[in-house]
Coordinates of C-alpha atoms in Angstrom, one line a residue:
M1 CA -56.9 52.7 14.3
D2 CA -56.7 52.4 18.2
I3 CA -53.3 53.2 19.2
T4 CA -52.6 52.3 23.0
I5 CA -49.7 51.5 25.1
D6 CA -50.5 47.9 24.9
N7 CA -50.9 47.2 21.2
Y8 CA -48.8 49.9 19.5
L9 CA -47.1 53.2 20.8
P10 CA -47.5 55.1 24.0
F11 CA -49.1 58.6 24.1
W12 CA -46.9 60.1 26.8
P13 CA -44.3 61.5 24.4
L14 CA -47.1 63.6 22.7
A15 CA -48.4 64.7 26.0
V16 CA -44.9 65.7 27.0
L17 CA -44.4 67.5 23.7
A18 CA -47.8 69.3 24.2
F19 CA -47.0 70.4 27.6
A20 CA -43.6 71.8 26.8
L21 CA -45.2 73.8 23.9
L22 CA -48.0 75.4 26.1
V23 CA -45.2 76.3 28.7
Q24 CA -43.3 78.1 25.9
L25 CA -46.2 79.7 24.5
Y26 CA -47.0 81.2 28.1
F27 CA -43.5 82.7 28.2
L28 CA -43.8 84.1 24.7
L29 CA -47.6 85.4 25.0
F30 CA -47.8 86.4 28.7
V31 CA -44.2 87.4 29.6
Y32 CA -42.1 88.4 26.6
R33 CA -45.0 90.2 24.9
K34 CA -44.7 92.7 27.7
L35 CA -41.6 94.1 26.3
A36 CA -42.9 93.6 22.7
T37 CA -45.8 96.0 23.5
R38 CA -43.7 98.5 25.7
K39 CA -43.7 102.0 24.2
V40 CA -40.4 103.7 24.1
Q41 CA -41.3 107.4 24.1
G42 CA -38.0 109.3 24.8
L43 CA -37.6 111.8 27.7
P44 CA -40.7 113.8 28.7
D45 CA -40.7 117.6 29.0
G46 CA -39.4 118.4 32.4
A47 CA -37.5 115.3 33.0
Q48 CA -36.2 114.7 36.5
T49 CA -32.4 115.2 37.0
P50 CA -31.7 114.2 40.6
P51 CA -27.9 114.3 41.7
L52 CA -26.3 110.9 40.7
S53 CA -23.2 109.1 41.4
V54 CA -21.7 106.8 38.7
V55 CA -19.7 103.9 40.1
I56 CA -17.1 102.1 38.1
C57 CA -14.6 99.2 39.4
A58 CA -11.6 98.8 37.3
R59 CA -8.9 96.3 37.6
N60 CA -5.9 96.6 34.9
E61 CA -8.3 98.7 32.7
E62 CA -5.8 101.1 31.3
E63 CA -6.7 101.0 27.8
N64 CA -10.5 101.0 28.3
L65 CA -10.5 103.7 30.8
K66 CA -8.5 105.9 28.0
E67 CA -11.1 104.8 25.6
N68 CA -14.4 105.1 27.6
L69 CA -14.2 107.0 30.7
E70 CA -14.5 110.4 29.0
L71 CA -17.7 109.5 27.4
V72 CA -19.1 109.1 31.1
L73 CA -17.4 112.1 32.3
T74 CA -18.9 114.4 29.8
Q75 CA -22.5 113.3 30.0
D76 CA -25.1 116.0 29.5
Y77 CA -26.4 116.0 33.1
P78 CA -26.5 118.8 35.6
D79 CA -25.2 117.4 38.8
Y80 CA -23.3 114.0 38.9
E81 CA -20.0 112.5 40.0
V82 CA -18.0 109.6 38.7
V83 CA -16.5 107.2 41.2
V84 CA -13.7 105.1 39.7
V85 CA -12.4 102.4 42.1
N86 CA -8.9 101.4 40.9
D87 CA -8.8 97.8 42.3
C88 CA -5.3 96.7 42.8
S89 CA -4.1 97.4 39.2
Y90 CA -0.7 97.0 38.3
D91 CA -0.7 98.6 34.8
D92 CA -0.8 102.4 34.3
S93 CA -4.4 103.0 35.4
E94 CA -3.3 105.1 38.3
W95 CA -1.5 107.5 35.9
V96 CA -4.5 107.6 33.5
L97 CA -6.9 108.3 36.3
K98 CA -4.6 111.2 37.6
E99 CA -4.7 112.8 34.2
F100 CA -8.5 112.6 33.9
S101 CA -8.6 113.9 37.6
Q102 CA -6.8 117.1 36.6
K103 CA -9.4 117.8 33.7
Y104 CA -12.5 116.8 35.4
A105 CA -13.5 117.9 39.1
H106 CA -16.5 115.6 39.4
L107 CA -14.1 112.6 39.1
N108 CA -13.5 110.7 42.4
V109 CA -10.7 108.0 42.3
V110 CA -10.6 105.4 45.2
T111 CA -7.5 103.3 45.1
L112 CA -7.3 99.9 46.6
K113 CA -4.0 98.1 47.5
E114 CA -3.5 94.5 47.3
D115 CA -3.3 92.8 50.7
V116 CA -1.3 89.7 51.1
R117 CA -3.5 88.2 53.6
F118 CA -6.9 89.5 52.2
K119 CA -7.9 88.6 48.7
H120 CA -11.0 90.2 47.8
G121 CA -13.4 90.1 44.6
K122 CA -15.5 92.6 42.7
K123 CA -18.0 92.9 45.4
F124 CA -15.7 94.5 48.0
A125 CA -14.6 97.0 45.2
V126 CA -18.0 97.9 44.4
T127 CA -18.8 98.2 48.0
M128 CA -16.0 100.8 48.5
G129 CA -17.3 102.7 45.5
I130 CA -20.7 102.9 47.0
K131 CA -19.3 104.1 50.4
A132 CA -17.4 106.8 48.5
A133 CA -20.4 107.9 46.5
K134 CA -21.9 111.2 47.8
N135 CA -25.4 110.8 46.2
N136 CA -28.1 108.4 47.1
L137 CA -28.9 107.6 43.4
M138 CA -26.1 105.5 41.9
V139 CA -25.8 104.3 38.4
F140 CA -23.2 101.4 37.7
T141 CA -21.4 100.5 34.6
D142 CA -17.9 98.9 33.6
A143 CA -14.7 100.3 32.3
D144 CA -14.9 98.5 29.1
C145 CA -18.6 100.1 28.5
R146 CA -19.3 103.3 26.6
P147 CA -22.7 104.9 26.6
Q148 CA -24.5 105.3 23.4
S149 CA -25.3 108.9 24.0
A150 CA -24.8 111.8 26.2
H151 CA -28.1 111.5 27.5
W152 CA -27.6 108.2 29.2
L153 CA -27.6 109.8 32.6
R154 CA -30.8 111.8 32.0
Y155 CA -32.7 108.7 31.1
M156 CA -31.5 106.6 34.0
G157 CA -32.0 109.5 36.4
N158 CA -35.5 110.1 35.3
S159 CA -36.4 106.8 35.8
F160 CA -36.2 107.2 39.6
E161 CA -39.6 108.3 40.0
G162 CA -42.1 107.7 42.7
D163 CA -41.1 104.7 45.0
K164 CA -38.5 103.4 42.4
E165 CA -35.2 102.2 43.9
I166 CA -33.9 100.0 41.1
V167 CA -33.5 100.7 37.4
L168 CA -32.7 98.1 34.9
G169 CA -30.8 99.2 32.1
Y170 CA -29.8 97.3 29.0
S171 CA -26.3 96.7 27.6
P172 CA -25.8 95.2 24.2
Y173 CA -22.5 94.0 22.8
I174 CA -20.8 95.5 19.9
K175 CA -21.2 93.6 16.6
H176 CA -18.2 91.9 15.1
P177 CA -17.9 89.2 12.2
G178 CA -18.2 85.5 13.1
F179 CA -20.5 83.0 14.7
L180 CA -19.4 83.5 18.3
N181 CA -20.2 87.2 18.3
R182 CA -23.6 86.6 16.7
F183 CA -24.4 84.0 19.6
I184 CA -23.2 86.2 22.4
R185 CA -25.4 89.0 21.1
F186 CA -28.4 86.5 20.8
E187 CA -27.6 85.3 24.3
T188 CA -27.5 88.7 25.5
F189 CA -30.7 89.7 23.9
H190 CA -32.5 86.6 25.3
T191 CA -31.3 87.3 28.8
A192 CA -32.4 90.9 28.4
I193 CA -35.8 90.0 26.9
S194 CA -36.5 87.6 29.9
Y195 CA -35.3 90.0 32.8
L196 CA -37.0 93.0 31.4
S197 CA -40.1 91.3 30.6
H198 CA -40.3 89.9 34.0
A199 CA -39.8 93.2 35.6
L200 CA -42.6 94.6 33.4
K201 CA -44.5 91.8 34.8
R202 CA -43.7 92.9 38.3
N203 CA -41.7 90.0 38.9
P204 CA -38.0 91.3 38.6
Y205 CA -35.2 88.7 39.3
M206 CA -31.9 90.1 37.8
G207 CA -30.2 93.1 36.4
V208 CA -26.8 93.6 34.5
G209 CA -24.1 95.4 36.0
R210 CA -22.9 97.1 32.8
N211 CA -26.0 99.3 32.9
L212 CA -27.8 99.3 36.3
A213 CA -28.9 101.9 38.9
Y214 CA -30.2 101.6 42.5
T215 CA -30.1 103.7 45.6
K216 CA -27.6 103.7 48.2
S217 CA -30.1 103.5 51.1
L218 CA -31.5 100.3 49.5
F219 CA -28.0 98.9 49.5
F220 CA -27.3 99.6 53.1
K221 CA -30.9 98.6 54.1
G222 CA -30.3 95.2 52.5
K223 CA -26.9 94.8 54.1
G224 CA -25.0 95.1 50.8
F225 CA -23.6 91.9 49.4
A226 CA -23.2 90.2 52.8
S227 CA -25.6 87.3 52.4
H228 CA -23.6 86.2 49.0
M229 CA -20.1 87.8 49.5
H230 CA -18.8 84.3 49.3
I231 CA -19.9 84.0 45.6
L232 CA -17.6 85.4 43.2
S233 CA -20.0 87.0 40.8
G234 CA -23.4 88.6 41.5
D235 CA -22.7 92.0 42.5
D236 CA -25.4 93.0 40.0
D237 CA -28.0 90.2 39.5
L238 CA -27.8 88.7 43.0
F239 CA -28.3 92.2 44.6
V240 CA -31.2 92.7 42.3
N241 CA -32.7 89.2 43.0
Q242 CA -32.6 89.9 46.8
N243 CA -33.7 93.5 46.9
A244 CA -36.2 93.8 43.9
N245 CA -39.7 93.8 44.3
R246 CA -43.1 94.5 42.4
H247 CA -43.1 98.0 43.5
N248 CA -39.5 99.3 43.8
T249 CA -38.2 98.4 40.3
T250 CA -38.4 99.8 36.7
I251 CA -36.7 99.5 33.2
C252 CA -34.9 101.9 31.1
I253 CA -34.6 100.8 27.6
D254 CA -34.5 103.9 25.3
S255 CA -31.7 103.5 22.8
D256 CA -29.9 106.5 24.0
A257 CA -29.8 104.8 27.6
H258 CA -28.1 101.9 26.0
V259 CA -24.5 101.1 27.3
W260 CA -22.3 99.2 24.6
S261 CA -19.6 96.5 25.6
E262 CA -17.0 94.6 23.9
P263 CA -17.8 91.0 23.8
K264 CA -15.5 88.1 24.4
R265 CA -13.5 87.1 21.3
T266 CA -12.7 83.5 21.9
Y267 CA -15.0 80.5 22.9
S268 CA -12.9 79.8 26.1
S269 CA -13.1 83.2 27.6
Y270 CA -16.8 83.3 26.8
A271 CA -17.4 79.8 28.5
L272 CA -15.4 81.1 31.7
Q273 CA -17.5 84.1 31.6
K274 CA -20.9 82.1 31.5
T275 CA -19.5 79.6 34.3
R276 CA -19.2 82.5 36.7
H277 CA -22.5 84.0 36.0
H278 CA -24.0 80.5 36.4
G279 CA -22.4 80.4 39.8
A280 CA -24.5 83.5 40.9
S281 CA -27.8 82.3 39.5
E282 CA -27.6 79.1 41.9
A283 CA -28.1 81.6 44.8
Y284 CA -31.5 83.1 43.3
K285 CA -34.7 82.9 45.1
T286 CA -36.3 79.4 44.8
G287 CA -39.3 80.8 42.7
H288 CA -37.0 82.4 40.3
K289 CA -34.9 79.3 40.0
W290 CA -38.0 77.3 39.1
M291 CA -39.1 80.0 36.7
L292 CA -35.9 80.0 34.8
S293 CA -35.7 76.2 34.7
M294 CA -39.2 75.9 33.3
Q295 CA -38.3 78.6 30.6
V296 CA -35.1 76.7 29.7
G297 CA -36.2 73.2 30.3
S298 CA -39.4 73.4 28.4
A299 CA -37.5 74.8 25.4
V300 CA -35.3 72.0 25.5
T301 CA -37.9 69.3 26.1
F302 CA -39.8 70.6 23.1
Y303 CA -37.0 70.1 20.8
L304 CA -35.9 66.9 22.0
F305 CA -39.6 65.5 22.1
L306 CA -40.4 66.9 18.8
I307 CA -37.5 64.7 17.3
L308 CA -38.6 61.7 19.3
C309 CA -42.3 61.9 18.0
L310 CA -41.0 62.4 14.5
F311 CA -39.5 58.9 14.9
L312 CA -42.3 57.4 16.7
Y313 CA -45.3 58.9 14.6
P314 CA -44.0 59.6 11.3
E315 CA -47.5 59.6 9.8
W316 CA -48.2 62.5 12.1
W317 CA -45.2 64.7 10.7
Y318 CA -47.6 67.5 9.6
Y319 CA -49.1 67.9 13.0
L320 CA -45.6 67.9 14.5
A321 CA -44.4 70.3 11.9
G322 CA -47.4 72.5 12.7
A323 CA -46.4 72.6 16.3
Y324 CA -42.9 73.7 15.4
V325 CA -44.2 76.3 12.9
L326 CA -46.7 77.7 15.4
R327 CA -44.0 78.4 18.1
L328 CA -41.7 79.9 15.5
L329 CA -44.4 82.2 14.2
I330 CA -45.3 83.5 17.5
Q331 CA -41.7 83.8 18.2
L332 CA -41.1 86.0 15.2
V333 CA -44.0 88.2 16.1
I334 CA -43.0 88.8 19.5
Y335 CA -39.1 88.9 18.9
R336 CA -39.1 91.3 16.0
P337 CA -40.2 94.5 17.9
C338 CA -37.9 93.4 20.9
M339 CA -34.9 92.8 18.8
K340 CA -35.6 96.3 17.1
K341 CA -35.8 98.0 20.5
L342 CA -32.6 96.1 21.9
Q343 CA -30.6 96.9 18.7
V344 CA -30.2 93.2 17.4
G345 CA -32.6 93.2 14.6
D346 CA -30.0 91.8 12.2
L347 CA -30.2 88.4 14.3
L348 CA -34.2 87.8 13.5
P349 CA -33.3 85.8 10.3
L350 CA -31.0 83.5 12.5
L351 CA -33.5 82.8 15.1
P352 CA -34.4 79.2 14.2
I353 CA -30.8 78.3 14.5
M354 CA -29.8 80.6 17.5
D355 CA -32.8 79.6 19.4
I356 CA -31.7 75.8 19.4
F357 CA -28.0 76.6 20.1
F358 CA -29.0 79.0 22.9
Y359 CA -31.2 76.6 25.0
F360 CA -28.9 73.6 24.6
Y361 CA -25.7 75.6 25.2
T362 CA -27.4 76.9 28.3
T363 CA -28.4 73.6 29.5
F364 CA -25.0 71.9 29.0
N365 CA -23.1 75.1 30.5
G366 CA -25.3 74.8 33.6
F367 CA -24.6 71.2 34.1
F368 CA -20.8 71.5 33.5
S369 CA -20.5 74.5 35.6
L370 CA -21.7 72.5 38.7
F371 CA -17.9 71.2 38.5
K372 CA -16.1 74.3 38.0
K373 CA -15.2 77.0 40.7
E374 CA -13.9 80.4 40.1
T375 CA -11.6 82.2 42.8
R376 CA -11.1 85.6 41.1
W377 CA -13.0 88.1 39.3
K378 CA -10.1 89.3 36.9

């Protein structure tokens, strides 16, 4: 039977669906596969251990400092310091840090005081920490983060080989019961598979400050955060977006180099966190914004037009189901080794559900974030 726009149904929904599927297959087979096939071989014999400075910014992080700071201070690394910026804390962080300073000579505490006229965000605190650091190679994390092993710095330090100036690490969230926790861990995995794979494809566009390293010389050569100091967030991803290139960036994903963090426990706090992150992504390079828009937009389009085509062409349901199954099977093949490397393998059976939630949540959050504005980092 001849189906045309004039006498029956239009073909354009099928064309849109096919295009969205092809875009999705491109990201799966030519981008995410980079991480899936990446070999994790551990530390080589004679691994480099250049002097490092670990920089941590903490505002009212008394309990987290008590719980996590010692794990950073007791790393198996020959030459490093830990710079903690006590950023206008009004809890007992000062006394906690004084106790640690008496025990660990390589702890350097920088204390910032609140100024009535000048209100600063995290970027100012990070800048003060960088200025206080005595080494050119710097590793960044947060007060609520805990390294998986005592060899974290050995992996990060060894990654600064050749002309590398930026090392993108990985920071998973701790597993807890409930859907929100599963979704946060899936969203974190999906973000990681994207930025790590693009870095392997020599197109780095972001990093996560919970586990990130770069050189002090690069920071000052790029004039620090000057171009985006007005944006609340972005001390990590915007810096990488503006300073990373195909030659100076590498990744470090060995499990012993992972840094764990506590996830948000309520939907409102998680939504606020994502709104803040979205504000930074608006300042990405144009090419990266288009790339991410195609990545998310093609997935949302695929799902929407799959449903539309099922209504318009019910007699073709088996072809449409085949398109869905094809994409899902390729996802399973690509995601399985990636999830194993990124320690979220328990989420693989939930992929069909989480994938839908992730793309639609990202789209809606991005839209509503346009109407929200954050004015403080904590």
